[in-house]
Structure formats: C-alpha cells, structure tokens
Coordinates of C-alpha atoms in Angstrom, one line a residue:
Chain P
X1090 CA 0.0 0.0 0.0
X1091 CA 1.2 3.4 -1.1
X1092 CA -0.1 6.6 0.5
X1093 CA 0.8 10.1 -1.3
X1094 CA 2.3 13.0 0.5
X1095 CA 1.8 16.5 -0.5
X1096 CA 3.0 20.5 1.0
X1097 CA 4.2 20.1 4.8
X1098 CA 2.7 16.2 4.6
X1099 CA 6.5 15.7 2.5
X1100 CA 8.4 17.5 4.6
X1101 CA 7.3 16.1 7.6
X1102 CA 8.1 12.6 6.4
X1103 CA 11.3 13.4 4.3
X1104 CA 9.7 11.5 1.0
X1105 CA 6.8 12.0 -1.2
X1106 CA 5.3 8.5 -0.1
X1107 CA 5.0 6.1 2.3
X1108 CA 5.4 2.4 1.5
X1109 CA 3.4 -0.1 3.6
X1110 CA 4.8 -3.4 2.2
X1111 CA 2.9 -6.4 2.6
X1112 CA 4.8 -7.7 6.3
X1113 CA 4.1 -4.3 7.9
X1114 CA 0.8 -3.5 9.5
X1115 CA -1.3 -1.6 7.0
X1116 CA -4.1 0.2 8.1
X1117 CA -7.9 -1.2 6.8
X1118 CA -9.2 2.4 7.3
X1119 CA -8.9 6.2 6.8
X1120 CA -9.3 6.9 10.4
X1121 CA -6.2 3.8 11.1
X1122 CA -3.9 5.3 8.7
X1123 CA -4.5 9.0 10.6
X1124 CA -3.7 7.0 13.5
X1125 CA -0.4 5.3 12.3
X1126 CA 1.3 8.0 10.6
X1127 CA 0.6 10.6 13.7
X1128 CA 2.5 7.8 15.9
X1129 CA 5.5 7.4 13.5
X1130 CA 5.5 10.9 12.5
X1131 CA 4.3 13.7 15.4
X1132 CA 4.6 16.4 12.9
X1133 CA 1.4 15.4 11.7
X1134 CA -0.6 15.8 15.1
X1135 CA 0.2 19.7 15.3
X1136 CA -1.0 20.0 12.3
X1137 CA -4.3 22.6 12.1
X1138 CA -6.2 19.4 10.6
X1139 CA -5.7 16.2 8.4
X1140 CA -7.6 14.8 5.8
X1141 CA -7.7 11.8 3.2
X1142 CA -8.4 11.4 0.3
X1143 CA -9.1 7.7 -1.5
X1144 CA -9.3 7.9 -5.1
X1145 CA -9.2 11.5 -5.3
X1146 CA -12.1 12.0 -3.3
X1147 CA -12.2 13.4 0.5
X1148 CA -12.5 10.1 2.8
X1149 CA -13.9 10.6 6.3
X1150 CA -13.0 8.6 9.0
X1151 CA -14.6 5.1 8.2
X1152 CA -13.6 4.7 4.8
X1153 CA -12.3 1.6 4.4
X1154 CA -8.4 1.2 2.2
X1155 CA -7.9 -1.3 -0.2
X1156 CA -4.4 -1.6 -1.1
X1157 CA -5.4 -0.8 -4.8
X1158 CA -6.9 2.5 -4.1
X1159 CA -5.2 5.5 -4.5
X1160 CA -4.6 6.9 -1.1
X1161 CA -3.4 10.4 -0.2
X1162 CA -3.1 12.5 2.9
X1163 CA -4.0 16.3 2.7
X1164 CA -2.8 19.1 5.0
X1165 CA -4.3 22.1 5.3
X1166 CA -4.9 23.1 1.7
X1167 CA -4.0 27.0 1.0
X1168 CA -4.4 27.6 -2.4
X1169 CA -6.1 30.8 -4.3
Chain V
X389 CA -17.1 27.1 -26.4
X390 CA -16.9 25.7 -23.4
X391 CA -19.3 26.5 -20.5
X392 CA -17.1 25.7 -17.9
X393 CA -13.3 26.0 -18.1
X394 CA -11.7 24.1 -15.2
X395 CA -7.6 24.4 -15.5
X396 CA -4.1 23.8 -13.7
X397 CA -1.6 25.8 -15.2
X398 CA 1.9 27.0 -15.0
X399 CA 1.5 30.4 -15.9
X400 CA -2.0 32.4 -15.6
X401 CA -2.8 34.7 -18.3
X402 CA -5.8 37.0 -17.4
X403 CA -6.1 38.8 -20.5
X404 CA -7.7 36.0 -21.7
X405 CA -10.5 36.0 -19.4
X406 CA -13.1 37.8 -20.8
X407 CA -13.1 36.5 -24.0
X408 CA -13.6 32.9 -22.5
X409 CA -16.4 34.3 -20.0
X410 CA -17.9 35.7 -22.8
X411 CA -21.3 34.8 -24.4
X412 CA -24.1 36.8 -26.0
X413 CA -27.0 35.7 -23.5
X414 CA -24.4 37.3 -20.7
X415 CA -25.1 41.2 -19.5
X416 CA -22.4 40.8 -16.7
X417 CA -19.0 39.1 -16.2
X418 CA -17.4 39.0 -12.7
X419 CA -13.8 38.0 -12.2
X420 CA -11.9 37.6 -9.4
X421 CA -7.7 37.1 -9.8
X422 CA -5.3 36.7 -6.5
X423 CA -2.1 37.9 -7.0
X424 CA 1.2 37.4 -5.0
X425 CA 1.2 40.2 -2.5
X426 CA 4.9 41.5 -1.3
X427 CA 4.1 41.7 1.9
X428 CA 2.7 38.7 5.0
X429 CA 1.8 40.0 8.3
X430 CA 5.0 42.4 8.4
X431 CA 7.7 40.4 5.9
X432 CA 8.5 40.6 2.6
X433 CA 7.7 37.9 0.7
X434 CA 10.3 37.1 -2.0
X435 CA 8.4 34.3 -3.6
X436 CA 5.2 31.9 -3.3
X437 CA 5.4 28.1 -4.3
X438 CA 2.6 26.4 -5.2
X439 CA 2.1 22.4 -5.2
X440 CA -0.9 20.6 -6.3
X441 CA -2.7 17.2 -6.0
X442 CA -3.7 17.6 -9.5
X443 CA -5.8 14.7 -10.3
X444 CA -7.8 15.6 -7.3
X445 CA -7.8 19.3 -7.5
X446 CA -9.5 19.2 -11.0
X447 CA -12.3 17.1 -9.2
X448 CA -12.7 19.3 -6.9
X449 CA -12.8 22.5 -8.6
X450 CA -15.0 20.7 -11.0
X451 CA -17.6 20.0 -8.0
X452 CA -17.3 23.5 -7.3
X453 CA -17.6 24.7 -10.7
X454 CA -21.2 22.4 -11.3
X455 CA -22.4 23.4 -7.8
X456 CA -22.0 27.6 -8.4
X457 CA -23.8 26.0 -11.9
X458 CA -26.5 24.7 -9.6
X459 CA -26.6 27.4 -7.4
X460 CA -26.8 30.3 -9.7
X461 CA -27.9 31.3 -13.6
X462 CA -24.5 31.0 -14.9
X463 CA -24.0 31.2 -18.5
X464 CA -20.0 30.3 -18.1
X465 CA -17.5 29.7 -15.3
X466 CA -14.1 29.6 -15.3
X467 CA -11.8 28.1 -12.3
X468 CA -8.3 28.1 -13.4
X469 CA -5.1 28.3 -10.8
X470 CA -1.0 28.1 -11.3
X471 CA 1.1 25.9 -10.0
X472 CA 4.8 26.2 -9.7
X473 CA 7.1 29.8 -8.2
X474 CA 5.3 33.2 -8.6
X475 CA 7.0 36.2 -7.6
X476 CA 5.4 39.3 -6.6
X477 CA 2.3 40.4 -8.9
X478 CA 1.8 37.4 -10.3
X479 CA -1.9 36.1 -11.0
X480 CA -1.8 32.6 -9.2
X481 CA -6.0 32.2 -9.4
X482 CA -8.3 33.6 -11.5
X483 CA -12.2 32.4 -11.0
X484 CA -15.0 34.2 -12.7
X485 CA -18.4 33.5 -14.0
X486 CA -21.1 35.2 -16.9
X487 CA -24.9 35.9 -16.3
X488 CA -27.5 37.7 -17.7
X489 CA -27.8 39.9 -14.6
X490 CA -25.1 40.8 -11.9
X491 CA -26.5 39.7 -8.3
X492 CA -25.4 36.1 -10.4
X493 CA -22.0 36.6 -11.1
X494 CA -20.9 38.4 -8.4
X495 CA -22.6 35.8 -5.9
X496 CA -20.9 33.1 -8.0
X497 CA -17.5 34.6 -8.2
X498 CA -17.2 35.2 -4.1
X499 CA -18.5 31.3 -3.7
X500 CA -15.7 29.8 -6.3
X501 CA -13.1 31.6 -4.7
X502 CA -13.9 31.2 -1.0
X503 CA -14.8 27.5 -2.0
X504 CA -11.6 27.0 -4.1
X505 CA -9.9 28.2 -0.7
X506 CA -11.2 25.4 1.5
X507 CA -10.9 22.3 -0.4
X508 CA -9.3 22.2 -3.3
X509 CA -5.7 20.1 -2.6
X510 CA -3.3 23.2 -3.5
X511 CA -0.8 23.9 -1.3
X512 CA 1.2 27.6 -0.7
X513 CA 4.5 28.0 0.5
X514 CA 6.2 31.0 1.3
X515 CA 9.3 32.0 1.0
X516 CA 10.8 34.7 3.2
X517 CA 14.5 35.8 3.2
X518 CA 15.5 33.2 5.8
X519 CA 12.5 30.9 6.1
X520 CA 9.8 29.0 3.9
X521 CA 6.2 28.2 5.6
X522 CA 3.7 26.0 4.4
X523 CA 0.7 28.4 4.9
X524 CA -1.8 27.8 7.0
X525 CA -0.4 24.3 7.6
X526 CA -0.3 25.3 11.9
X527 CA -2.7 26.6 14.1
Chain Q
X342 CA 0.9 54.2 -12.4
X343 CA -2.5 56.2 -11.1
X344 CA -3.8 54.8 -8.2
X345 CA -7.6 55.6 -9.9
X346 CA -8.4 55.4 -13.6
X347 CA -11.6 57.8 -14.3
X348 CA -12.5 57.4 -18.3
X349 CA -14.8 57.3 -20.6
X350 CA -13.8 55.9 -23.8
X351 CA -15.1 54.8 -27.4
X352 CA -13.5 51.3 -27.5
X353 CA -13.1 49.5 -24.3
X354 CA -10.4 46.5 -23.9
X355 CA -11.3 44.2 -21.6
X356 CA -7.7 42.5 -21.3
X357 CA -5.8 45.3 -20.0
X358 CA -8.0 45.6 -16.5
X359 CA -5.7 43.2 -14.5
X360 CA -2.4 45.0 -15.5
X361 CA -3.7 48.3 -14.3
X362 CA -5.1 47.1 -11.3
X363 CA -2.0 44.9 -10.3
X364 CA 0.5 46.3 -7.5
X365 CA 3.0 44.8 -5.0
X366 CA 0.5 45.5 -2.2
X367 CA -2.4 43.6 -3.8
X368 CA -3.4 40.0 -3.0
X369 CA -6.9 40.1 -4.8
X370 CA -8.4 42.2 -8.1
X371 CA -11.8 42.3 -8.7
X372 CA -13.2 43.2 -12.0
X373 CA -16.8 43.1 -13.1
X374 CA -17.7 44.0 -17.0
X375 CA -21.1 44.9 -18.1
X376 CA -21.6 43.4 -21.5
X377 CA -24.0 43.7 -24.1
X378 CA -27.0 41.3 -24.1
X379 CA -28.9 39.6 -27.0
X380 CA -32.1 39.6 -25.5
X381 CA -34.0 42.0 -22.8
X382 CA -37.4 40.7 -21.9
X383 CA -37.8 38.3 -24.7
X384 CA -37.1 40.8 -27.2
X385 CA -34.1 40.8 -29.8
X386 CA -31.7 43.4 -29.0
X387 CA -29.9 44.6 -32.4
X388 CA -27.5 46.9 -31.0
X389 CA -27.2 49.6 -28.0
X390 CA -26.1 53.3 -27.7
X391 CA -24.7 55.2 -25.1
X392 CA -24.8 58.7 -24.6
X393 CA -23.3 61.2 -22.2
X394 CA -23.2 64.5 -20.5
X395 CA -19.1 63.6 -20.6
X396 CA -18.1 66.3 -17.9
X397 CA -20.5 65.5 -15.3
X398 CA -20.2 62.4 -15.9
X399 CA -16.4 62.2 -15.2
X400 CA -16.7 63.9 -11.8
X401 CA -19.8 61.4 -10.9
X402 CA -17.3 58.2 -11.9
X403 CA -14.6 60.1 -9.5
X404 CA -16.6 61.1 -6.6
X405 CA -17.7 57.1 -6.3
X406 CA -14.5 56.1 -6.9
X407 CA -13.3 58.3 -3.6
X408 CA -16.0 57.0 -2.4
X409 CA -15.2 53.2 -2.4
X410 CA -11.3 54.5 -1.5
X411 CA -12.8 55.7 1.8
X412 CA -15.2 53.0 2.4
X413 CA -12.8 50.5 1.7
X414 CA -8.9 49.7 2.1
X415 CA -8.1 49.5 -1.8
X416 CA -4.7 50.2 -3.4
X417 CA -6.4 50.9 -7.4
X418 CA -9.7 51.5 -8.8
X419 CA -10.5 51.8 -12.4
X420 CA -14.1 52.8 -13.5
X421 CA -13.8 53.0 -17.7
X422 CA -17.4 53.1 -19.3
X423 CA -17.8 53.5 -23.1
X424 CA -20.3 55.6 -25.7
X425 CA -21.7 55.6 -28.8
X426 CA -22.8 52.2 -30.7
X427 CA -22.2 48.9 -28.9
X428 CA -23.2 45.5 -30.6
X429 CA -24.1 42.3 -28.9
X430 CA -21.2 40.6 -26.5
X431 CA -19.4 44.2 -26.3
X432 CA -17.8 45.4 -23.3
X433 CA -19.8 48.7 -22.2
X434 CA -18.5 49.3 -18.5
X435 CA -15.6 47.7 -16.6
X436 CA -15.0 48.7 -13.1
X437 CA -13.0 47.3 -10.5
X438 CA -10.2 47.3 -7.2
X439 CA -7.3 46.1 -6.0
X440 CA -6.8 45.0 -2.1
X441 CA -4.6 43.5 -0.1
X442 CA -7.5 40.7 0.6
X443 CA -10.4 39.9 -0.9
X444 CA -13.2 41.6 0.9
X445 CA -12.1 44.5 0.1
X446 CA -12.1 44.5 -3.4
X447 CA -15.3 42.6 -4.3
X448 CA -17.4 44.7 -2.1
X449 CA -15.7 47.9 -3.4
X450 CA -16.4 46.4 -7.1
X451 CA -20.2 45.8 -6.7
X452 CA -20.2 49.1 -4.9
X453 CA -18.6 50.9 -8.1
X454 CA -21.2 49.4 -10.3
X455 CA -24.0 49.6 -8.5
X456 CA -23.2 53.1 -7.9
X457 CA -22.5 54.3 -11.3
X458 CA -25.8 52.6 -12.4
X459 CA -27.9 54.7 -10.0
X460 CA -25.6 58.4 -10.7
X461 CA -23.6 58.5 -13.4
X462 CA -25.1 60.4 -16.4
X463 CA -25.0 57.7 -19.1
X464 CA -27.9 56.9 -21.7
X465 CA -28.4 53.6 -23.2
X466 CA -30.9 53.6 -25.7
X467 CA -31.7 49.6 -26.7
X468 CA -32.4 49.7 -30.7
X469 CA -34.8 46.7 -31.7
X470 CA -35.8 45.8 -34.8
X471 CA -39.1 47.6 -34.8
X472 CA -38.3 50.2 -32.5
X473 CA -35.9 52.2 -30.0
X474 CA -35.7 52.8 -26.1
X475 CA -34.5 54.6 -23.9
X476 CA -33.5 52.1 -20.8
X477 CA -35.5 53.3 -17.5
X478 CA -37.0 56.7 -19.1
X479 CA -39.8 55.8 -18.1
X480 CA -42.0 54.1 -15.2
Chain F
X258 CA -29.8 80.8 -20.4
X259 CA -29.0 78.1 -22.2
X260 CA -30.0 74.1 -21.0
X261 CA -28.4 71.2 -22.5
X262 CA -30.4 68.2 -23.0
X263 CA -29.1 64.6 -23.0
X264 CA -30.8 61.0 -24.2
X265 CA -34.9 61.1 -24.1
X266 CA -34.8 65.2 -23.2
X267 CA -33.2 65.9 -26.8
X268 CA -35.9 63.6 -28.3
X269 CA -38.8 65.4 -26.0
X270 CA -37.7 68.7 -26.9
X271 CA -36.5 67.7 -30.7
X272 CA -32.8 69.7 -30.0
X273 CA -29.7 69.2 -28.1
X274 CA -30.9 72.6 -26.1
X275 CA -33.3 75.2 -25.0
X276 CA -33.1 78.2 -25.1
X277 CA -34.4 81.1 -23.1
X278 CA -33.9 84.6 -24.6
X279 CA -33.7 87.6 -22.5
X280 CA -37.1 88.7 -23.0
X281 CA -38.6 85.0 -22.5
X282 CA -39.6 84.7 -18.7
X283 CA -36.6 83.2 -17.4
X284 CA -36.1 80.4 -14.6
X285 CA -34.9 81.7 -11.5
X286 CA -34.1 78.0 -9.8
X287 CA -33.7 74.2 -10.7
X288 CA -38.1 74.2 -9.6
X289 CA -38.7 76.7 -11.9
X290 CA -36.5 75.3 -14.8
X291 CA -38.6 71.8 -13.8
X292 CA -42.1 73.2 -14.1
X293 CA -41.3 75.5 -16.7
X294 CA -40.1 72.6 -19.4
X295 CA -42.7 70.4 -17.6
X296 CA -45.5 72.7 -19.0
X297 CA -44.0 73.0 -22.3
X298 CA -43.3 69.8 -22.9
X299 CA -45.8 67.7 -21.3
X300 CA -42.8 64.6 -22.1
X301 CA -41.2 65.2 -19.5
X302 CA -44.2 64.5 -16.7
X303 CA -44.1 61.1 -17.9
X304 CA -40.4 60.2 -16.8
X305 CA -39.1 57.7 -13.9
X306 CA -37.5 61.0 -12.8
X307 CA -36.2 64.1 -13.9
X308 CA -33.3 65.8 -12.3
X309 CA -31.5 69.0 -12.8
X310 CA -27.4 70.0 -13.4
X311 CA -26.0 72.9 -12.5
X312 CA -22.5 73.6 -13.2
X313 CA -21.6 69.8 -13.9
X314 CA -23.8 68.6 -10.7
X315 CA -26.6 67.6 -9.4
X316 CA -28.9 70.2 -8.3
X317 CA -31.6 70.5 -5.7
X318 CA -35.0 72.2 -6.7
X319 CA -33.9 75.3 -4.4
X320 CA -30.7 75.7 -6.5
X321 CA -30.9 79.3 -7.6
X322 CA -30.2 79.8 -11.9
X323 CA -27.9 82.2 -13.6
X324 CA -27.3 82.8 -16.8
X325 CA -23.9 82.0 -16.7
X326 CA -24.6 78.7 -15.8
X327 CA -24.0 75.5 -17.4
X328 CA -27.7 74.1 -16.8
X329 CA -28.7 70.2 -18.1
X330 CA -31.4 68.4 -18.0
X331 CA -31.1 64.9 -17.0
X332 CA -33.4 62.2 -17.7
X333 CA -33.4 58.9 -15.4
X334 CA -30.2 57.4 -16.2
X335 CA -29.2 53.9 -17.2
X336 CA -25.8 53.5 -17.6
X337 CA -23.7 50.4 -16.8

C-alpha cells in the first residue's frame, strides 16, 4: 500500500510516499492510517487538521483502504 | 465554447478572461484574480510556491464549478489556478463567471473563490529571506 | 501608475484591467464588465447606444470612486465606461479594485457598479428591430 | 440661459438645447426650470424621474439659476 504525501505532509516525512509493504501492518481504514502515521510521525498531530483522500475524493474517518486505491493524505490546503 | 473551463496551469494569463467568460445571452461578467502580494503580516515575501494534488484538485474545482452551476444562472464559469514559483504580482487564481444579470456573477464569483480556498488540494509556500512556511499548515 | 483610472472611452479593452489594477501591495483584483445582451425581456436586441453628458459624468465616476477609497482599504480602482454604438457581446463598462485581501475588493467592485448605475449620467438607448428605447425613461 | 439636453430630453424637446432669450420669462431655480419645461413639454411628466445640473452637478430644486450657468437636463439614467 502506497499513500501520497503533498505541501508540509512531504516535509514532515522526508519522501513523497509512504510504502506499507505487505509484512508491515497496514491500516484497513482512513481513520487507522490517521492513526499510524501521527505515531510514526508527530509532525502530523500539530498539524491545524488532516484529511484523506481515496481515489481522489475526500474520505472521512470510516472509509475503508484497499491496497489498490489510490490513497493520499492532505494538510491544510491553502491555495487561491 | 466551453461553459465551464476548469484548468491547472503554469503560468496564468488574465487577458484572456473575458473573452472565455464571454457569451451573448451574458449582461455581466465577474472575475476575481489573487495575486502574489509582497508583503505577509510584516515580511516581505520574495516568492510563493505552489504544489498541487492535480488529479484531485480538478475534481474538486469541478464540483465547485457544477455546484455555483447549480446554485446560480451561470452562462459560463471559469476556475483556473497556477502551479509552480510566482513572484510578486503574479496572477496565481483567477475564477469568474457570466450571467444575464449581476446579483449572479458576483454571488458566483465570491462562492468559487472562498470554495476553491477550502478544499481544493493546493498547497502555498512562502518563501521569506530566511525561512519557507507552508501556509496555513499550523494553528 | 495612477492609483484611480476615471475614463470614458469609445472602444473599451477588456484584457488590460488586471495590468492596471495589479500592484506589490495587492493579493486580490476584482473586475466586473457589463456586456452587451442579446435579449431583454424576450425581445431581440440589435445593438445599443450610449450617450453622455461627458463632464459631469467624469466627476460622478470620481466622486464614487473616492467613495469606495474611503469605504474600503483598496490600493487601485478603475471605472472605464464607453459611448456611442455597442453591438451584442461588447464590453460597455468595466469597473473594479485592488486590495490586499479579498473583501475588500469585491465589495468595493459591486459598490462601483452599483453606484455608477444609480448616478452617473450615461444613456443607453436599446435599438430593436421595430423600435428604440430609452432604458428606464420611463416608469 | 442656455439648458443642455441629454438622451430622451433631446428627443422630447426635438434639440440638443433650450433656449431662453432675455425677454422670454426666465427660470430663476432648478423648480422653476422643472415646471417651466414640464408645461412646455408635457414629455417630461411622464419620466421615472427628472433631475436637474448645474454647473456639472446635481442640483436640488432650491438651487438658484444664472445665466452663466451651465444648466442640463437629465433624464433617469441607465448606464452600466
């Protein structure tokens, strides 16, 4: 499973992705993988919010993953 | 012509706008551009960069787009926003829509941008003399 | 550049707003155009014609332009209205200001229109097929 | 005195102007000028509005008239 990084998300991790190969734990849903990465990366939880998006849609919380969708987290967007 | 114009772009060119918004059913045209400003609470900005989920920022300025559609009597809307380093002046967004009347467009115009603003996966970071921030990324 | 552009012109060109509007100060332009429609309550509209009492009109555009400067926090305004014959889909008015954010400059904009419509002494007479009229002469 | 008329004045009146001659009762404020054209040409009763410019601005009805004015009529707008 492979979950896009974009803006501070990149920074934050020090890569674009992050790989969840097939031994590690992978998370079965959006509000898991919010879960994981805060643990392994504290960056995240001072963020001013997280969101993520599956399939290029907004996901809430109890979206389920499938390690053929494609999975992205979004900071804070501040475009315009 | 298209009715709704929905792009991501390395270099805006408002000129253009108009024309595009243009239609003979339309009485009024209301455009809105946001430009690099040199200035953030105090410092001087030297440059903005912006970064994009692209495939998922087109859907979403698409939904917003259809839903002003929905919302208003639009006779054209245009969403289109840069990507990539703009120095000061540059256009970096430029939303706009064409109706018959002007409560319309100028209703439309306000929602795209302050929609645009919320969701759609574009990111801005500025870059100071000694620093670069992700903006709004903190509390 | 003039912080306030006041004219009234035979030709207007829409693509040139952003460019006089733009500054270093300015995160957001707004910019509505009123453009010439095909229809006005059902009926065909061949062509319209402006006319004006040019000097009053002049010091009307300014004073609402001061106006909006005091009303609002705006770094440019530009209110550029045209005479004479204007056929379907042509620019007729285009007004509009630069802030340093947004609300600034889109309720300054829909002030400048709205404004002009109600003082600035400016005909439009709507030629149809069959007849002429003058817009709002009458109740 | 000399008043300049604009969009449906000129085609009321049939001329860009009226003119008063020095031994023609003259208007002595905007009022006057009103119910003066008003009675001439009964057109003008049947506008939205009808307002009065002296020197280049809008005048109230109490606005006193001289002859070295510059004196327009104007008809209910509609630019834009």
């Amino acid at each position: 499973m492979e979950v896009l990084l974009f803006g501070i998300a990149k920074d934050i991790v020090g890569d674009s992705q992050i790989q969840f190969s097939e031994t590690d734990k992978v998370p079965r849903s959006v509000s898991e993988l919010k879960k994981m990465i805060s643990e392994t990366y504290p960056g995240f939880g001072r963020l001013s919010s997280l969101a993520v998006a599956v399939n290029s849609e907004y996901a809430q919380d109890d979206v389920p993953l499938d390690r053929n969708d494609e999975i992205a987290i979004i900071p804070p967007v501040s475009g315009g | 012509m298209n009715k709704k114009i929905i792009e991501i772009v390395d270099i805006i060119d408002a000129s253009q706008v108009f024309t595009e918004l243009s239609d003979t059913q339309s009485g009024g045209i209301c455009v809105f551009v946001g430009t690099v400003r040199e200035h953030t609470k105090g410092e001087e900005v030297v440059s903005l960069e912006f970064e994009t989920y692209k495939k998922m920022a087109l859907k979403e300025m698409d939904k917003i787009a259809k839903e002003a559609m929905e919302k208003w009597k639009l006779n054209k809307v245009i969403i289109r926003h840069a990507v990539g380093f703009k120095k000061v002046e540059a256009p970096v967004v430029v939303v706009g829509a064409s109706s018959a009347h002007r409560d319309a467009c100028f209703e439309a115009c306000r929602y795209l941008i302050d929609t645009l603003k919320e969701t759609v996966p574009i990111w801005k970071k500025e870059l100071f003399k000694n620093k670069t921030v992700w903006v709004s990324a903190h509390p």
